[in-house]
Coordinates of N, CA and C in Angstrom, one line a residue:
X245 N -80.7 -4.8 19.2 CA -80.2 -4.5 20.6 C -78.7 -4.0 20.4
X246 N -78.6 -2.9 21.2 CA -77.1 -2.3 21.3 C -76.3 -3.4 22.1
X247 N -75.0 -2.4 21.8 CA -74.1 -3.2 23.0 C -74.2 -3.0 24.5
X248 N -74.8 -1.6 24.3 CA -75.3 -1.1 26.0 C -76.4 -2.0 26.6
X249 N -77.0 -2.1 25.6 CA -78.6 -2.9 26.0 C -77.8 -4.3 26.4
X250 N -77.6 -5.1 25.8 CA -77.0 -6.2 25.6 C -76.1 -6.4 26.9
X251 N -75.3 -5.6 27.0 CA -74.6 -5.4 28.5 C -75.1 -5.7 29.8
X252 N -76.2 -4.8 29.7 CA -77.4 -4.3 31.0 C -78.1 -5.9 31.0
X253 N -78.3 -6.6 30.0 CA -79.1 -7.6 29.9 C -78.2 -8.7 30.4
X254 N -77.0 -8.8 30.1 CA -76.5 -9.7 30.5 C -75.8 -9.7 32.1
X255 N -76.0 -8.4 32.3 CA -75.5 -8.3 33.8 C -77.0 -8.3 34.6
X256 N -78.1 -7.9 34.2 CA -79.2 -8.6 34.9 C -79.4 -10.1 35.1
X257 N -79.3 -11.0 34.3 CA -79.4 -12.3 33.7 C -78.3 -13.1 35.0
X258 N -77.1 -12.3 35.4 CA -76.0 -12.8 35.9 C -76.4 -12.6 37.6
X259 N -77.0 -11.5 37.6 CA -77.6 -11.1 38.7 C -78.5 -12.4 39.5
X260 N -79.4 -12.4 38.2 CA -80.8 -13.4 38.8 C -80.2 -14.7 38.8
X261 N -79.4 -15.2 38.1 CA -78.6 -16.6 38.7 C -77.5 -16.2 40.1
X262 N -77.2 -15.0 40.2 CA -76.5 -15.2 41.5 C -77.9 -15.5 42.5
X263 N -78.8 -15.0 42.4 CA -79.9 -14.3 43.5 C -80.7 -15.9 43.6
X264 N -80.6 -16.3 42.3 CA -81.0 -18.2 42.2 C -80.4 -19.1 43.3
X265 N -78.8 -19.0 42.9 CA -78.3 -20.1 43.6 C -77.7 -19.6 45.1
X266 N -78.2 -18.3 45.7 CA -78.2 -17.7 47.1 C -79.4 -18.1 48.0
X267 N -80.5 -18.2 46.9 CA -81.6 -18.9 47.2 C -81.6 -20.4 47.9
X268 N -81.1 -21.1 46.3 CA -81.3 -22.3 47.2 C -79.5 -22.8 48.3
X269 N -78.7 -21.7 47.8 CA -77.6 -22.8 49.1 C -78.5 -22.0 50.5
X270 N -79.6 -20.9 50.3 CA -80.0 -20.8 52.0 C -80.9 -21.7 52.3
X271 N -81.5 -22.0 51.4 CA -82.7 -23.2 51.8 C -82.0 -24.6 52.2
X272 N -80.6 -24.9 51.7 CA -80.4 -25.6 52.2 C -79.7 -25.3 53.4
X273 N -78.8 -24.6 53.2 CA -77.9 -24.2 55.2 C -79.8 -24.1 56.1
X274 N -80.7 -24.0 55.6 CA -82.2 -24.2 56.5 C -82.3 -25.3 57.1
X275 N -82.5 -25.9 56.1 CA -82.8 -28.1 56.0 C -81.6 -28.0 57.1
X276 N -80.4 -27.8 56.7 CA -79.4 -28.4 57.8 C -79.2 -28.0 58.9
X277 N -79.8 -27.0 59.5 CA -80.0 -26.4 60.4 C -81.2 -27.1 61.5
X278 N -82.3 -27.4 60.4 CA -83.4 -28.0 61.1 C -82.8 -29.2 61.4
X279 N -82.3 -30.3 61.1 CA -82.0 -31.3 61.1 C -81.1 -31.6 61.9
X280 N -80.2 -30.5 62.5 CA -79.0 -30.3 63.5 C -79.8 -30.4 64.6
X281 N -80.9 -29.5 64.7 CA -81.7 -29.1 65.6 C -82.0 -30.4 66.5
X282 N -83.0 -31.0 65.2 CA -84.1 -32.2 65.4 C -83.4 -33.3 66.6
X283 N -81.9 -33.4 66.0 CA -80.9 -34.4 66.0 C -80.4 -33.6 67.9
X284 N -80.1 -32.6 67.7 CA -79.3 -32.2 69.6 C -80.8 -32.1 70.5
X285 N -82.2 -32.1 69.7 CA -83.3 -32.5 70.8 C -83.6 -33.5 70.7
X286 N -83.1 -34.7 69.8 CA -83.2 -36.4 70.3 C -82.4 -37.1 71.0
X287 N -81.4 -36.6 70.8 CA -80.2 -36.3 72.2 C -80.5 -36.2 73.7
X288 N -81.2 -34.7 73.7 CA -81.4 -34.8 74.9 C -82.2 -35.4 75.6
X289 N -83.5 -35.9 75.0 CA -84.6 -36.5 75.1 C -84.4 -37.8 75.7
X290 N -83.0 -38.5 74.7 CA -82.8 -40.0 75.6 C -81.6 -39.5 77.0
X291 N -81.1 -38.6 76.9 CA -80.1 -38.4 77.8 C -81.4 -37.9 79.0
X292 N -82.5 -37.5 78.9 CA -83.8 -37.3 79.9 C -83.9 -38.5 80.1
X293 N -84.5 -39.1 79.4 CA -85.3 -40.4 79.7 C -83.9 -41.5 80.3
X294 N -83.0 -41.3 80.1 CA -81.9 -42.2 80.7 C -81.6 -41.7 82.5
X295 N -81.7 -40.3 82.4 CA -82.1 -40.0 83.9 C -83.0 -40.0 84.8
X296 N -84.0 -40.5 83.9 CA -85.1 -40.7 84.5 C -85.1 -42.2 84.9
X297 N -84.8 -43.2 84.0 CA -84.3 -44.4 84.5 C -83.2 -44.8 85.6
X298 N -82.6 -44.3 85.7 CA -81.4 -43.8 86.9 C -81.9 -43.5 88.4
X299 N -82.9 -42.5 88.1 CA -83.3 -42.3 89.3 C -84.6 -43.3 89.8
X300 N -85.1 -44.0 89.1 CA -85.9 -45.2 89.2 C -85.4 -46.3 89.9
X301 N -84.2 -46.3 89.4 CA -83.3 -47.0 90.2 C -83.1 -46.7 91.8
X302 N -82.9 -45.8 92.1 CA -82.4 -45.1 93.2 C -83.6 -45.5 94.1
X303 N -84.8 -45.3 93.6 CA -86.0 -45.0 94.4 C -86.7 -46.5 94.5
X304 N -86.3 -47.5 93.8 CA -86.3 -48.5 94.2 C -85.9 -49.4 95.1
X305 N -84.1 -49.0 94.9 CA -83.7 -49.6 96.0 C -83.9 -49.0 97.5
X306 N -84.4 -47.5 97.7 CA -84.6 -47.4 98.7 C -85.5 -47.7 99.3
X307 N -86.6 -47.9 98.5 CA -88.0 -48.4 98.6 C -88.1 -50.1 99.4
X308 N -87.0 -50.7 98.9 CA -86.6 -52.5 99.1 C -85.9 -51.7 100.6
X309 N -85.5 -51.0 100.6 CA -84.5 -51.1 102.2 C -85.5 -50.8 103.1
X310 N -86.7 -50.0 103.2 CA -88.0 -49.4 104.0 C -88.6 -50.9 103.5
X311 N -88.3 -52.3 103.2 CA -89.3 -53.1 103.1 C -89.6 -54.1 103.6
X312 N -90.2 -55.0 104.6 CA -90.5 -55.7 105.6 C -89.4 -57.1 104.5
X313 N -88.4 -57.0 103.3 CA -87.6 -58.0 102.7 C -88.7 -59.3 102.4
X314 N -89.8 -59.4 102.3 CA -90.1 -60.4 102.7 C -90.3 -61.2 100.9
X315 N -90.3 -62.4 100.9 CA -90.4 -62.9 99.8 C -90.9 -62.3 98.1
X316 N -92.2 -61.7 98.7 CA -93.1 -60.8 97.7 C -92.2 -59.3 97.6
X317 N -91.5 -59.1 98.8 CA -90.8 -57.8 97.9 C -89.8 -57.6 97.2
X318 N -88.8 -59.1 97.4 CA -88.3 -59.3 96.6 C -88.7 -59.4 95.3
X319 N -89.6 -60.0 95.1 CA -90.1 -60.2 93.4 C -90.7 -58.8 92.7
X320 N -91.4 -58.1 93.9 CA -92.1 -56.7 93.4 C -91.1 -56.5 92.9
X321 N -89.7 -55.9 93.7 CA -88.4 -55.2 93.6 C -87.6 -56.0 92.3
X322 N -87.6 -57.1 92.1 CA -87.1 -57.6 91.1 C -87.4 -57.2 89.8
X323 N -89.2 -57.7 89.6 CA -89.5 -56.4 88.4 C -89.6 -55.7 88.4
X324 N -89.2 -54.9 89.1 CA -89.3 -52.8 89.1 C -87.9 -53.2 88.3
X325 N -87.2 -53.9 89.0 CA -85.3 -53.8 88.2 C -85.8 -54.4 86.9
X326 N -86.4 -55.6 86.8 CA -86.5 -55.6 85.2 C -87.2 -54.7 84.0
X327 N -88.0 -54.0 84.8 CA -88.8 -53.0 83.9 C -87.4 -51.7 83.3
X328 N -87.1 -51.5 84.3 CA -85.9 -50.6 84.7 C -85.1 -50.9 83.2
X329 N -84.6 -52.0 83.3 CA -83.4 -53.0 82.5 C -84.0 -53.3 81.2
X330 N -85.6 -52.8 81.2 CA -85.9 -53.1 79.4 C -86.2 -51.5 79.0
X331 N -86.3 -50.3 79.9 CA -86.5 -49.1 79.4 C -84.8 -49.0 78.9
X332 N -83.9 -49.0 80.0 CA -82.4 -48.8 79.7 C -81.9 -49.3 77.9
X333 N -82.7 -50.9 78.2 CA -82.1 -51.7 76.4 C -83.1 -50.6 75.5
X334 N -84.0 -50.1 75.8 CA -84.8 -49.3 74.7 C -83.7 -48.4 74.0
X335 N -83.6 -47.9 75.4 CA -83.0 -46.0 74.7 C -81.5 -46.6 74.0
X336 N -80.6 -47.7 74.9 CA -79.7 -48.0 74.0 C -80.3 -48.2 72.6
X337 N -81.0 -49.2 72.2 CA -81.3 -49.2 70.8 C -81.5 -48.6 70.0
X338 N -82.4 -47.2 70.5 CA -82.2 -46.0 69.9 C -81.1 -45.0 69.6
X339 N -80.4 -45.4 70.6 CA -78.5 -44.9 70.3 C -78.6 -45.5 69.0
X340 N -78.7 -46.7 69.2 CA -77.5 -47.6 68.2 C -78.5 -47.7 66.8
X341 N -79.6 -47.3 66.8 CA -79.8 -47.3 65.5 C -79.5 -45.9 64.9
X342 N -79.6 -44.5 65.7 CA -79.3 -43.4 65.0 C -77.8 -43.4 64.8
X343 N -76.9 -43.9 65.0 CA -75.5 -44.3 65.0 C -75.7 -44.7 63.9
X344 N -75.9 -45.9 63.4 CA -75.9 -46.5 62.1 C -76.3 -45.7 60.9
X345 N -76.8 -45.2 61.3 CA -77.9 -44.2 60.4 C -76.8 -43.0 59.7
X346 N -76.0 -42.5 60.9 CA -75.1 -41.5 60.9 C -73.6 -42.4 60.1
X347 N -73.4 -43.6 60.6 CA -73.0 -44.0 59.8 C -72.4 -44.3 58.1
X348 N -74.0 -44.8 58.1 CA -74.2 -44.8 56.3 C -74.1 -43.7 55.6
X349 N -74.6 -42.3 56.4 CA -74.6 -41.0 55.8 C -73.2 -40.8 55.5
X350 N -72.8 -41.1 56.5 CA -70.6 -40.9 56.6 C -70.6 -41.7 55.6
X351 N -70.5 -42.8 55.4 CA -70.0 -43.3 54.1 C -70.4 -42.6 52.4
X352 N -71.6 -42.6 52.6 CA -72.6 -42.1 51.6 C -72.0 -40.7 51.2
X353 N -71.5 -39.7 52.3 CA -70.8 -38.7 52.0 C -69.6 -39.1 51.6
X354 N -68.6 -39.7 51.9 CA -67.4 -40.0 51.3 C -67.3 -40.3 49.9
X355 N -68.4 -41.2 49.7 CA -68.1 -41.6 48.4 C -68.9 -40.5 47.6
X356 N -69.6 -39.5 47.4 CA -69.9 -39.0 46.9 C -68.7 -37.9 46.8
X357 N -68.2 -37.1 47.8 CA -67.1 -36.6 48.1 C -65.4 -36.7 46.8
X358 N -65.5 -38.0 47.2 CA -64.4 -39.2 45.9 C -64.8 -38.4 45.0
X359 N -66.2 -38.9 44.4 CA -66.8 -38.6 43.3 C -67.0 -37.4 42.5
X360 N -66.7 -36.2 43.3 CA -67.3 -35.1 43.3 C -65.8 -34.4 42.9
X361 N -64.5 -35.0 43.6 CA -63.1 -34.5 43.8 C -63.1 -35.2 42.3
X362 N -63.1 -35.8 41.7 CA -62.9 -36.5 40.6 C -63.2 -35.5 39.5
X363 N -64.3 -35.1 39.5 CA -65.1 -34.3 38.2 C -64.9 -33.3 38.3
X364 N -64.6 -32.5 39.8 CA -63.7 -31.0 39.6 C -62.0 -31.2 39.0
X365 N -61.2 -32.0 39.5 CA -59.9 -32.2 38.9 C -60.1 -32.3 37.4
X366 N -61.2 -33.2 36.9 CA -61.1 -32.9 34.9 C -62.2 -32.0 34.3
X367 N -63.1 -31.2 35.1 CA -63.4 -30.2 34.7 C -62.2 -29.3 35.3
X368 N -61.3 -29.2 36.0 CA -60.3 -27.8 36.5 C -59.4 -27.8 35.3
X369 N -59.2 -29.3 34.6 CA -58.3 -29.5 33.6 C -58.8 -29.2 32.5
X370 N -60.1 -29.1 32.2 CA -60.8 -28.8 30.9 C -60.4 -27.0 30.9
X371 N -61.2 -26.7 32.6 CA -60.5 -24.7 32.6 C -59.0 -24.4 31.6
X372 N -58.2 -25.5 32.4 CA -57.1 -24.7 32.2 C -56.9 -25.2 30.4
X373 N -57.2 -25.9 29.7 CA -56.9 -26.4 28.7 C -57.6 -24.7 27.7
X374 N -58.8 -24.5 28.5 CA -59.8 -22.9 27.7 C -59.1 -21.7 28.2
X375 N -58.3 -21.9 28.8 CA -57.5 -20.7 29.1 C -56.5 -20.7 28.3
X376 N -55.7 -21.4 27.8 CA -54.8 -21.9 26.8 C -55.1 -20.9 25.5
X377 N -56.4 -21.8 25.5 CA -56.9 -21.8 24.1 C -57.8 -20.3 23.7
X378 N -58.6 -19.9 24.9 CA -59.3 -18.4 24.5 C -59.1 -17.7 25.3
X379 N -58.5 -17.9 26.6 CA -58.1 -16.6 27.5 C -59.1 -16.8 28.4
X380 N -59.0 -15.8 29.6 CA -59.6 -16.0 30.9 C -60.9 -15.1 30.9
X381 N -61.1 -14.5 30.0 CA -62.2 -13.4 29.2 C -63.2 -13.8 28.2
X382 N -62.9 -15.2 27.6 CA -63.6 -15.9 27.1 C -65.2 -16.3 27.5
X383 N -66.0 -16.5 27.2 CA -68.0 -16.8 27.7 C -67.3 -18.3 28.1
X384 N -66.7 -19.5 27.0 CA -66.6 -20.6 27.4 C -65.4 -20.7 28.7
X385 N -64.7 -19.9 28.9 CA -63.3 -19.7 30.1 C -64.7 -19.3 31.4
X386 N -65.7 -18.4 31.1 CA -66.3 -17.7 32.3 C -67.5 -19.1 32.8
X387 N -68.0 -20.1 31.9 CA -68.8 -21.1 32.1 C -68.4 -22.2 32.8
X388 N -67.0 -22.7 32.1 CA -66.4 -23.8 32.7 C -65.9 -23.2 34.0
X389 N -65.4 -22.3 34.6 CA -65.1 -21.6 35.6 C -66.3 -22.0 36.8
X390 N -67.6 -21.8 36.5 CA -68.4 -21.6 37.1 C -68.9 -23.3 37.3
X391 N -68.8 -24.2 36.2 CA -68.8 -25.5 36.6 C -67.9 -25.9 37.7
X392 N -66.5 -25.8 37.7 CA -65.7 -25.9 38.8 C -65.8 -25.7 40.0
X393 N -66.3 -23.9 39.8 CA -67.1 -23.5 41.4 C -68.1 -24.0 42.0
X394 N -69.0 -24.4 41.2 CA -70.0 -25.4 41.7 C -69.8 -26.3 42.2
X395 N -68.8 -27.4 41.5 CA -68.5 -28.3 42.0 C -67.5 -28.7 43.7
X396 N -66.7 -27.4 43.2 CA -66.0 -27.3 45.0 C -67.2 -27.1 45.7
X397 N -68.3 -26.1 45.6 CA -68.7 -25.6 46.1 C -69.9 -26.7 47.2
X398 N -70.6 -27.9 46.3 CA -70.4 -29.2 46.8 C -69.9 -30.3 47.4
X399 N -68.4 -30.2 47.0 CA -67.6 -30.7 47.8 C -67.3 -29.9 49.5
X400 N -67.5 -28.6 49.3 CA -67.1 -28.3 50.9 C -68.2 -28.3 51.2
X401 N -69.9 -28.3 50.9 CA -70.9 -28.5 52.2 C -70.9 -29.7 52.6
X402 N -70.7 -31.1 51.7 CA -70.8 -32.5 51.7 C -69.5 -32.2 52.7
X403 N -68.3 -31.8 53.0 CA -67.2 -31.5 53.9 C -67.5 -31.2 55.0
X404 N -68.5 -30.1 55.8 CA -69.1 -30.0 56.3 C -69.9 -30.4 56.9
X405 N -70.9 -31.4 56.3 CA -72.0 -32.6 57.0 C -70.8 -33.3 57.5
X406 N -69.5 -33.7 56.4 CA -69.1 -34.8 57.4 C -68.4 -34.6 58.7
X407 N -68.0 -33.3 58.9 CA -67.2 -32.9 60.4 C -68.3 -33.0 61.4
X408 N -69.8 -32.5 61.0 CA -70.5 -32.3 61.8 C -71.1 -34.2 62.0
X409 N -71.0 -34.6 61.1 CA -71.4 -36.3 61.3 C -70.4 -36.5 62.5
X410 N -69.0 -36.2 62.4 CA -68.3 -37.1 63.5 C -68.6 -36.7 64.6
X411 N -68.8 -35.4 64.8 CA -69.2 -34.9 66.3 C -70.4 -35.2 66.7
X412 N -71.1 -35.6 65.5 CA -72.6 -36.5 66.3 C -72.4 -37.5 66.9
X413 N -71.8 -38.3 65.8 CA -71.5 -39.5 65.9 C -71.0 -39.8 67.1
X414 N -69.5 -39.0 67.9 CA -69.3 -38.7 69.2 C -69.9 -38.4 70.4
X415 N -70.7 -37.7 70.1 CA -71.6 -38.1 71.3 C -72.6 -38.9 71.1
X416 N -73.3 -39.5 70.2 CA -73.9 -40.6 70.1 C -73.5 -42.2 70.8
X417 N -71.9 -41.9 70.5 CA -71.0 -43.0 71.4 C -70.8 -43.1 72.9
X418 N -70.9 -41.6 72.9 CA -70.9 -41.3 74.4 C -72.0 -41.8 75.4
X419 N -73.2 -41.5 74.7 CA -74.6 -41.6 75.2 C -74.7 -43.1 75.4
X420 N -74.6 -43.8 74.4 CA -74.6 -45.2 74.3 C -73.7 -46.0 75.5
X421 N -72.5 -45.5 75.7 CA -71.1 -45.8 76.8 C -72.5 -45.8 78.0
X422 N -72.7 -44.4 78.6 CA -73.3 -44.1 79.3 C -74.6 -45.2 80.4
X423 N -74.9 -45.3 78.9 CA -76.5 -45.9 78.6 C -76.2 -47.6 79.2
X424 N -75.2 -48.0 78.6 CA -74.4 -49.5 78.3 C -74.0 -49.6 80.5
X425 N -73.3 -48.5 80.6 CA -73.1 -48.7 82.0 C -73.8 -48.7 83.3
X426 N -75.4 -47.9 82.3 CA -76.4 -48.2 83.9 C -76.9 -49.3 83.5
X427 N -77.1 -49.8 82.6 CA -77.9 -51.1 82.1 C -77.2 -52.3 83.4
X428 N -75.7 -52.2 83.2 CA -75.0 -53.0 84.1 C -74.9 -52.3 85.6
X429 N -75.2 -51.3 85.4 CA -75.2 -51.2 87.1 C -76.8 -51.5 87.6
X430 N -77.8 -51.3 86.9 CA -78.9 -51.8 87.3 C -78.9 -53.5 87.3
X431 N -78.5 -54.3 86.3 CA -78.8 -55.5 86.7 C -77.7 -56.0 87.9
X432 N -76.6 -55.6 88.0 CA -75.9 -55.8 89.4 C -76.4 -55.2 90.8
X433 N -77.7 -54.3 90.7 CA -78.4 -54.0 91.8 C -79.2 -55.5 92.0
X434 N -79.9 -55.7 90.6 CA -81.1 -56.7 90.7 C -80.7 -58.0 91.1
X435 N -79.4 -58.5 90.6 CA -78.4 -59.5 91.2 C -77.8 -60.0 92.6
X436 N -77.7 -58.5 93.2 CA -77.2 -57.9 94.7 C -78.3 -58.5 95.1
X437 N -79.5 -57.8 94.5 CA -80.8 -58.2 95.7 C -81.3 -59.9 95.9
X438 N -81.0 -60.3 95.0 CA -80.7 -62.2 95.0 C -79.7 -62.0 95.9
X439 N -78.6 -61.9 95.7 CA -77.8 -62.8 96.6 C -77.7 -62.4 98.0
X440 N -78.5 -61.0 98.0 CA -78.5 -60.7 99.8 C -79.8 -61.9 99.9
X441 N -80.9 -61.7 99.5 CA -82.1 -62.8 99.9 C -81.5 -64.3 100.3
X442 N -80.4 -64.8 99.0 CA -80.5 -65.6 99.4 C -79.9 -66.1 100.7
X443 N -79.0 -64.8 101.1 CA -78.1 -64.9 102.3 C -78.5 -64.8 103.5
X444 N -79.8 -63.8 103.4 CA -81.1 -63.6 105.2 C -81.4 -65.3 104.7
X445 N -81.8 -65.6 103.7 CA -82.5 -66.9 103.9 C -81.7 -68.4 104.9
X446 N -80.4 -68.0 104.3 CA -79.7 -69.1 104.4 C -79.3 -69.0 106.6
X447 N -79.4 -67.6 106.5 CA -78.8 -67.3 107.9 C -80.6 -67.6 108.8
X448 N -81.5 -67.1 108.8 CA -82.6 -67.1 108.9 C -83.0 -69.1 109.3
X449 N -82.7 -69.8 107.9 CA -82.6 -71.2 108.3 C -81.7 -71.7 109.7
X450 N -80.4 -71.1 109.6 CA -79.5 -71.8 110.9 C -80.0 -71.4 111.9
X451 N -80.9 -69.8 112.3 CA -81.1 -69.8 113.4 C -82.0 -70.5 113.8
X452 N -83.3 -70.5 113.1 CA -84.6 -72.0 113.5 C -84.0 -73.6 113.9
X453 N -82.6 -73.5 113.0 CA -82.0 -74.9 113.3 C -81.2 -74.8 114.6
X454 N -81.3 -73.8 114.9 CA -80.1 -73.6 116.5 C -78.5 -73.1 116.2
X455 N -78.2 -72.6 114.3 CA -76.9 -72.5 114.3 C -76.3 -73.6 113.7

């Protein structure tokens, strides 16, 4: 083989590892794409289902105010509010376990991160030691170069998940806040509706007693 041939071969050879690892960083920006997706339609899904509990609410109490109050609709009305108050604990839990989750990834990314900053700084120091030593023209200068790039090149997508982790994570907190406040405004409905009962009741008695 000439040096021409030899040339052509090695700039093909250089080609099909570019065309390799274009490949798989798209398959992955894919994965993470899908996964963004999955994650802003489980989102909305509980932020649905939390308005849908909301307005359960609403339609309840209006339903108790159209109601002849009498003993039995208090209790109907009571567990409509508890049903209410265990769908609300649902969807929080489901906050709060994809939070965790997002969590550990955040951590899991950090320390990989550490890890990853570590072995580019003494492979960047091995570069510069082959630069020294055979110049920037060198096969071993052009290799370890390409270890290095790799390795940032890891460090900024794992960079990446984690910005996009916080801004999940933020509205994950949000959702949860949200979630956390009707839970308490529904049981202070179900509460209200006791203590007005027990207050017709109590007034209800003094009038049969004369006051």
């Amino acid at each position: 083989m000439n040096d021409t041939d030899a040339s052509i071969s090695k700039t093909t050879q250089e080609i099909k590892n570019l065309s390799e690892e274009t490949e798989k960083s798209s398959k992955k920006t894919d994965e993470s794409s899908e996964k963004e997706e999955q994650f802003k339609d489980s989102l909305n899904l509980t932020s649905q289902q939390l308005k849908e509990t909301n307005s359960e609410v609403q339609a309840i109490s209006s339903s108790f105010a159209l109601s002849d109050k009498s003993e039995q609709a208090v209790i109907d009305t009571t567990n409509k509010y508890s049903s209410v108050i265990e769908k609300q604990r649902g969807i929080y839990g489901q906050l709060k376990n994809t939070l965790e989750e997002l969590t550990r990834k955040q951590e899991d990314n950090k320390e990989k991160i550490i890890d990853l900053n570590a072995k580019r700084d003494l492979e960047n120091n091995k570069l510069g030691e082959i630069k020294k030593k055979l110049g920037e023209s060198s096969k071993e200068y052009i290799d370890q170069s390409k270890v290095v790039s790799d390795l940032q090149k890891e460090i900024d997508v794992l960079t990446r998940e984690q910005n996009k982790n916080e801004s999940s994570m933020s509205r994950v907190k949000t959702q949860m806040n949200s979630t956390e406040s009707s839970i308490n405004k529904t049981t202070k409905e179900m509460n209200s509706l006791g203590q007005k009962t027990e207050e017709a009741g109590k007034k209800a008695k003094e009038a049969t007693n004369g006051g």
